Short mmCIF file of C-alpha atoms in Angstrom, two decimals:
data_model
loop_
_atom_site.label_atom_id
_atom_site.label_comp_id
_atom_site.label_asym_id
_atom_site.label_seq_id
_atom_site.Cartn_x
_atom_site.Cartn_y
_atom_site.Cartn_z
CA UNK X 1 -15.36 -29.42 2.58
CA UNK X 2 -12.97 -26.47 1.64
CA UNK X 3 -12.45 -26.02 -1.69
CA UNK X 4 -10.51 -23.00 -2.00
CA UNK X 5 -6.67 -22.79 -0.47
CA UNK X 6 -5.32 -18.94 -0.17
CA UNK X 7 -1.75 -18.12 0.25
CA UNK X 8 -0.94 -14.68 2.44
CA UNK X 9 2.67 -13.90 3.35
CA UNK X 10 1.34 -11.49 5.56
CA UNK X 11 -2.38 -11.82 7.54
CA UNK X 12 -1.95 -9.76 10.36
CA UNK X 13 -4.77 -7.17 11.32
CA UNK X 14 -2.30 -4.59 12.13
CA UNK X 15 -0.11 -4.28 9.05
CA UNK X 16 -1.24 -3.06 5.58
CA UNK X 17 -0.84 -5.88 3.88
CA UNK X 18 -2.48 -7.47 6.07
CA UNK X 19 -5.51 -5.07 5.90
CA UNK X 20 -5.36 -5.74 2.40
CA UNK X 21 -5.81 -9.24 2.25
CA UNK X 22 -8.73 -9.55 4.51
CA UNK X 23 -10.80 -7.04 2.65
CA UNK X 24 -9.98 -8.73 -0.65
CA UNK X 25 -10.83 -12.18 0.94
CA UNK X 26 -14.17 -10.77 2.61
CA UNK X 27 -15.32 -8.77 -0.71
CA UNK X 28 -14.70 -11.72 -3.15
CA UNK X 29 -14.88 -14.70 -0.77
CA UNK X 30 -17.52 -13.92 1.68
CA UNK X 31 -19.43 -16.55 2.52
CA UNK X 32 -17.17 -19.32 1.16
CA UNK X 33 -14.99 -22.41 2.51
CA UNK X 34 -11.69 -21.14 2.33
CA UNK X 35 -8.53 -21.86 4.26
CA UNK X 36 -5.77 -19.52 4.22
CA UNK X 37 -2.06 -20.14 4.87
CA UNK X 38 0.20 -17.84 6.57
CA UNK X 39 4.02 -18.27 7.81
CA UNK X 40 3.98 -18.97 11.03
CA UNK X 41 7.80 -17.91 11.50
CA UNK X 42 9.88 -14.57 10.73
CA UNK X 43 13.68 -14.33 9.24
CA UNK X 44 15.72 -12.04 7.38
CA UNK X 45 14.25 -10.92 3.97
CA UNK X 46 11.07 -13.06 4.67
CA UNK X 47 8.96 -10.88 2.78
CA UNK X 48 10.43 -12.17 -0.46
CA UNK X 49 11.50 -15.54 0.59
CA UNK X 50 7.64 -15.94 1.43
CA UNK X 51 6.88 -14.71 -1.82
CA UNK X 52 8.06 -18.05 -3.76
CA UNK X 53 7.72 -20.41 -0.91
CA UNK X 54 4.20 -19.56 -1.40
CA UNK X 55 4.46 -20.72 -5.17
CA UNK X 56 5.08 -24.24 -3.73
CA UNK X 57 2.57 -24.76 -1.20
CA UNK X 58 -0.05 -23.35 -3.62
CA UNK X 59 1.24 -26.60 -6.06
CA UNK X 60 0.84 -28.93 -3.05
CA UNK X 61 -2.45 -28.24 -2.87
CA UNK X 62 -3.45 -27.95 -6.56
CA UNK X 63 -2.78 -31.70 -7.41
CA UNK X 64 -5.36 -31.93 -4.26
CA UNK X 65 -7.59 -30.55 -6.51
CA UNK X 66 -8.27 -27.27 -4.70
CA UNK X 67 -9.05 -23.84 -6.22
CA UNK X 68 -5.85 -21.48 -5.86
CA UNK X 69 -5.72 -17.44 -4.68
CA UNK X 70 -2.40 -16.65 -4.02
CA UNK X 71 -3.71 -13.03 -2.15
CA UNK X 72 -1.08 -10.98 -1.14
CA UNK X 73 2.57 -9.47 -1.14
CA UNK X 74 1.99 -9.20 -4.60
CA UNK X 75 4.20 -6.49 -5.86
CA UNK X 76 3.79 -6.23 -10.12
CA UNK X 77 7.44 -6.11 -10.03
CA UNK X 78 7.77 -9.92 -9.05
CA UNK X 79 7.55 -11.86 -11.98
CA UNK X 80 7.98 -15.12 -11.28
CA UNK X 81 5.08 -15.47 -8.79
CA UNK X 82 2.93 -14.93 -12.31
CA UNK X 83 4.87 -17.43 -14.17
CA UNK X 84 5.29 -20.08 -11.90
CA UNK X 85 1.89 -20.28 -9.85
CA UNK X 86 -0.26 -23.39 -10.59
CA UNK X 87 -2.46 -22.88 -13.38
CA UNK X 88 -6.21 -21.11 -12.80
CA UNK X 89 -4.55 -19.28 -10.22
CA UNK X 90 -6.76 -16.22 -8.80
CA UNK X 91 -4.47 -13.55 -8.30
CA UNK X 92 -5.46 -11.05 -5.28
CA UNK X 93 -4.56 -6.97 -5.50
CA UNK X 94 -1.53 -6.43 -6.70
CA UNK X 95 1.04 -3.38 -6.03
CA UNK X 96 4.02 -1.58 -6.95
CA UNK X 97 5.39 1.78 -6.79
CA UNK X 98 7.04 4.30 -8.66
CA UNK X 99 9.96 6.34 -9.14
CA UNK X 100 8.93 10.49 -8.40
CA UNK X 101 12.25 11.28 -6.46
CA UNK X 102 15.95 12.29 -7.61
CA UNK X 103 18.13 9.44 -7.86
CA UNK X 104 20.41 9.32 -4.84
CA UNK X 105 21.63 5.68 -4.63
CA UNK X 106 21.88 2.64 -6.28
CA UNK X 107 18.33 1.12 -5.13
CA UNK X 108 16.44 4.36 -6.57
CA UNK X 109 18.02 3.62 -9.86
CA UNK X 110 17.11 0.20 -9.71
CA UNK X 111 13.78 1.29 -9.16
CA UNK X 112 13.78 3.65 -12.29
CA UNK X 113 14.98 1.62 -14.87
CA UNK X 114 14.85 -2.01 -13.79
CA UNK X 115 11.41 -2.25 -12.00
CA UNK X 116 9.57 -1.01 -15.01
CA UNK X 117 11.14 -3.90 -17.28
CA UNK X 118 9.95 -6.32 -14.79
CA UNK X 119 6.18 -4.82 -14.59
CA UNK X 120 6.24 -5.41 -18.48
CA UNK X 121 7.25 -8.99 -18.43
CA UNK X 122 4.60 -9.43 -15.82
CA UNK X 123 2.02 -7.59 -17.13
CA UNK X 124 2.64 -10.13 -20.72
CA UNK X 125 1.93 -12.83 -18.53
CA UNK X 126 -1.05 -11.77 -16.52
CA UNK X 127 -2.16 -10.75 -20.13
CA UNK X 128 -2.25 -14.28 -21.33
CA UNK X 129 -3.50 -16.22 -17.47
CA UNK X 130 -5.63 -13.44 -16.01
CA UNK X 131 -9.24 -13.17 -16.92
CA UNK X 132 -9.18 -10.18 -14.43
CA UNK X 133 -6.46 -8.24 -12.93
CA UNK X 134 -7.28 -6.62 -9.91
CA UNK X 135 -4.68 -3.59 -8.49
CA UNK X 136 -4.93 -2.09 -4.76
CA UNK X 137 -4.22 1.44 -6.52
CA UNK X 138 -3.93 3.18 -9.29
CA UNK X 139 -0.62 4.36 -9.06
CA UNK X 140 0.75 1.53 -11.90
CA UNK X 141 -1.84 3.09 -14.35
CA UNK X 142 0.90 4.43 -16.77
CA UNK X 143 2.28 0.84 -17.23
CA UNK X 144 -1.20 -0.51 -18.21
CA UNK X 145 -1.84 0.00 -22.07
CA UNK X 146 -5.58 -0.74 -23.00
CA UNK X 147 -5.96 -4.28 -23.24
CA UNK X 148 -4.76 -4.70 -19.69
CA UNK X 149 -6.89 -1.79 -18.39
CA UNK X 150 -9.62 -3.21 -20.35
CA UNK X 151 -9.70 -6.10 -17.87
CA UNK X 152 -7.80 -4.95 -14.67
CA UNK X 153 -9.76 -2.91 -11.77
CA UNK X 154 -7.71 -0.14 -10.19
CA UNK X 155 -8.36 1.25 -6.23
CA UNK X 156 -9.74 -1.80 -4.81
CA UNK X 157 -8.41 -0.53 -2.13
CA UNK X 158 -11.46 2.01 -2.05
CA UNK X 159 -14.38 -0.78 -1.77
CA UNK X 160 -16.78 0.33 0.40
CA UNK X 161 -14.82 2.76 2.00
CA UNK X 162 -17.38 4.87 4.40
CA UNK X 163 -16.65 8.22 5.72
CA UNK X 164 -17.20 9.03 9.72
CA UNK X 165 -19.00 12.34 10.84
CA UNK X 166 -16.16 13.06 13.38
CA UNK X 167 -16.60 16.60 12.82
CA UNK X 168 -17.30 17.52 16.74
CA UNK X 169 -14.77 15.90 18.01
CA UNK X 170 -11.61 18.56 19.44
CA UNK X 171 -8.78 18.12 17.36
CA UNK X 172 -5.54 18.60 19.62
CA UNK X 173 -3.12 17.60 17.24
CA UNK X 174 -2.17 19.99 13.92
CA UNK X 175 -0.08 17.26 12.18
CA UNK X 176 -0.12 13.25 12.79
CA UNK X 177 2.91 11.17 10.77
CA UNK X 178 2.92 7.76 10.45
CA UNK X 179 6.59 7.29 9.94
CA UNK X 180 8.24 4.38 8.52
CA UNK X 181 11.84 3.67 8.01
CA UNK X 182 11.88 3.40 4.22
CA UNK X 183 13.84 4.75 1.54
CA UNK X 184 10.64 4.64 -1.01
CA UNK X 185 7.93 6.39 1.74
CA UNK X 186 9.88 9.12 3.35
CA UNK X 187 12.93 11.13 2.62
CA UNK X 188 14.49 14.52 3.76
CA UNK X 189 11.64 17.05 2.37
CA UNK X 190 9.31 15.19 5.08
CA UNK X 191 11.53 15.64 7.41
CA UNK X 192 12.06 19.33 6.81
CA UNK X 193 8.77 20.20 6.72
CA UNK X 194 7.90 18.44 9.79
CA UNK X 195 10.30 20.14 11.61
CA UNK X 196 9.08 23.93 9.87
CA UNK X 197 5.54 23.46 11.38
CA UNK X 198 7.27 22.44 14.89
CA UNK X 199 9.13 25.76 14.23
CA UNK X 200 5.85 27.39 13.57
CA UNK X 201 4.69 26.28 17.01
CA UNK X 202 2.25 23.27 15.39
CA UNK X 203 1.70 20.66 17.46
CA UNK X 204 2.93 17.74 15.98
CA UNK X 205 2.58 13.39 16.85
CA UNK X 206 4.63 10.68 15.24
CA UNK X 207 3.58 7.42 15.29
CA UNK X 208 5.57 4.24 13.96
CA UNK X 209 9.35 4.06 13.84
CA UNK X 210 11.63 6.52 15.53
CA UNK X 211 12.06 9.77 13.74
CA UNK X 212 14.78 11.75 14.62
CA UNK X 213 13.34 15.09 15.11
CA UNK X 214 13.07 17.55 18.57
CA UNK X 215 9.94 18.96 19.41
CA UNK X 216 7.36 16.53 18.54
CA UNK X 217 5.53 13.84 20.49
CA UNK X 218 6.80 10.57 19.20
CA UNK X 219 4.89 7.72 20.59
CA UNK X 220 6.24 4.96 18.20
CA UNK X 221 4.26 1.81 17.36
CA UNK X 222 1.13 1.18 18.63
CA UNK X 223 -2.09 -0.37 18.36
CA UNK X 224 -4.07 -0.24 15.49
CA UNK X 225 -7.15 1.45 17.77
CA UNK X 226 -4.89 3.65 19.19
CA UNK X 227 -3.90 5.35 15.63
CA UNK X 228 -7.48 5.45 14.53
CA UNK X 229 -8.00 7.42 17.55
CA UNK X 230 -5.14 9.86 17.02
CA UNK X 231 -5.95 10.51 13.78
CA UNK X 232 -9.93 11.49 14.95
CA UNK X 233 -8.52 14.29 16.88
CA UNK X 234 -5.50 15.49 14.10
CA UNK X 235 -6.11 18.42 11.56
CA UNK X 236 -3.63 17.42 9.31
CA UNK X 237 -1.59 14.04 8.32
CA UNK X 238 1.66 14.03 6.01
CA UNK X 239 1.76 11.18 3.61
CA UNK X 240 4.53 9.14 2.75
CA UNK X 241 5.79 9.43 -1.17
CA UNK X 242 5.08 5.90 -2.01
CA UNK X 243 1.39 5.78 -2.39
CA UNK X 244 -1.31 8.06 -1.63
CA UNK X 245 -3.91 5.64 -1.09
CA UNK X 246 -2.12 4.05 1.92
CA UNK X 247 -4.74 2.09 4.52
CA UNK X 248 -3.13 5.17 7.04
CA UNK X 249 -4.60 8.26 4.91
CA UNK X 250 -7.67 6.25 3.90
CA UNK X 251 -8.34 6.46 7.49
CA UNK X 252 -7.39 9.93 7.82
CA UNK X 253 -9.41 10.96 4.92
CA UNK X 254 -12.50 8.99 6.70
CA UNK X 255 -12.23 11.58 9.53
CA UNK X 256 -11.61 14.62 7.29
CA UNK X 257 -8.48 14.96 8.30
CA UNK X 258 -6.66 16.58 5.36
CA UNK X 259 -3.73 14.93 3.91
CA UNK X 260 -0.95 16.86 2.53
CA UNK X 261 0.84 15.09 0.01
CA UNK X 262 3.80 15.37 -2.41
CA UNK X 263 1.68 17.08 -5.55
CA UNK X 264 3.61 14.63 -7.94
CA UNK X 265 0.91 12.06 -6.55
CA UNK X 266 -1.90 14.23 -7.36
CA UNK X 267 -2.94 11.77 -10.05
CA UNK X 268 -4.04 9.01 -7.82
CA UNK X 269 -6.79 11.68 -6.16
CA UNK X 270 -9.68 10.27 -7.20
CA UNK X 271 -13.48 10.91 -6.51
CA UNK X 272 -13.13 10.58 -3.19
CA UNK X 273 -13.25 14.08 -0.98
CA UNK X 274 -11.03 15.88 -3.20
CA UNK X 275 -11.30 18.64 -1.10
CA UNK X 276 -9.55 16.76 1.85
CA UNK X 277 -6.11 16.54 -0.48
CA UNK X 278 -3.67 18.85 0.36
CA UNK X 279 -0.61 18.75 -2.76
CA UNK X 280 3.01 20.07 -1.57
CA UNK X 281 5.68 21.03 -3.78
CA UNK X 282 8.75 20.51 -1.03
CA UNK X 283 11.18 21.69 -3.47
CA UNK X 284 9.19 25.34 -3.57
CA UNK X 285 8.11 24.62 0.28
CA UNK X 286 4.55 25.57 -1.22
CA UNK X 287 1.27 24.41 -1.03
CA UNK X 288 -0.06 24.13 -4.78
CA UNK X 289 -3.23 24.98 -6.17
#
């Protein structure tokens, strides 16, 4: 008989929340009857439509008397997901993001002054449901005064992360980017610097959406396999400004490949081959120490 019923918005192997929820399902729910429930279907702004349609089904089966997770697409920001899920509900790694860019539109300001409010009211209510708050990073640390840290887990997102010995393998690539269209994960610095070490003769792949930049090999979206194997033979990724700990430069950093980063990150490094991250000041176009 299952007893537990798990709401994903997104379960798919090849996207990072999808990534996410699996490993939080498999390191907490190994082992157990569980049935999890994913939209089948895909419209406009369905990642946040999802995010309260989910609310519902989770009620549906609560007065069955099942045991709740709502697992994933759960961005701190998004407080009525916290309020309004059935009571007991277990609460799977939650995210957010933060603000370490000029403001240049209307979003980014939303983002700097808005977002923060709604982490607060959140984290009062996770305060008073949550036994134990568990967060895919660390990058929301500043938000999280004692109490909450007292019972939340940061980087879950590192459980049993292994590293590879890829060490013989040729590496033909200098740089590998995943690129996604997103005004929070890359902006013009990237795109500048990308386009310095194709001036410096580097030989440079993109992977994801189109980039528009001459000279490098852009092979857009593809297979999951097919990036892991790219990134074996790469000396050097570029992360995106939204997180550091992103499921692409875990996997990097797994085949010492060396991640260069915006330095404004550099306090999500954590024990994990420092020596692999690379921090970038792109306003001094320098690498810092």
């Amino acid at each position: 008989m299952i007893r537990h019923i798990g709401w994903s918005s997104e379960f798919h192997k090849n996207s990072g929340e999808g990534q996410l929820a699996r490993k939080y399902i498999n390191t907490y729910f190994k082992g157990k009857k569980i049935k999890i429930i994913s939209p089948k279907i895909s419209f406009f702004l369905s990642d946040y439509i999802f995010q309260i349609y989910g609310i519902f089904v989770l009620w549906y089966y609560y007065f069955l008397g099942k045991k709740i997770i709502y697992i994933n697409y759960l961005p701190l920001w998004n407080f009525l997901i916290f309020l309004l899920s059935p009571p007991n509900t277990v609460f799977g790694p939650i995210t957010g993001s933060i603000q370490i860019n000029k403001i240049q539109n209307i979003k980014s300001i939303f983002r700097l002054f808005i977002i923060p409010l709604f982490y607060k009211i959140s984290l009062l209510i996770l305060n008073f449901r949550a036994r134990k708050i568990i967060f895919g990073t660390n990058i929301l640390i500043k938000f999280l005064n004692k109490n909450i840290l007292r019972k939340s887990k940061l980087n879950f997102i590192l459980e049993n992360i292994k590293f590879k010995n890829s060490s013989k393998k040729k590496r033909e690539y200098d740089l590998i980017v995943y690129y996604r269209n997103h005004e929070n994960k890359f902006f013009s610095h990237h795109t500048r610097f990308i386009n310095s070490q194709i001036k410096n003769r580097k030989k440079v792949i993109i992977v994801g959406d189109k980039l528009n930049i001459e000279g490098a090999l852009q092979l857009g979206k593809v297979s999951r396999k097919k990036i892991k194997n790219l990134i074996s033979i790469s000396k050097f990724a570029l992360s995106g400004d939204e997180n550091l700990l992103s499921f692409f430069n875990l996997e990097c950093l797994q085949n010492n490949v060396k991640v260069i980063f915006n330095y404004k990150l550099k306090f999500q490094i954590t024990k994990i081959n420092k020596r692999l991250f690379i921090p970038y000041n792109f306003g001094t176009n320098r690498f810092v120490k």
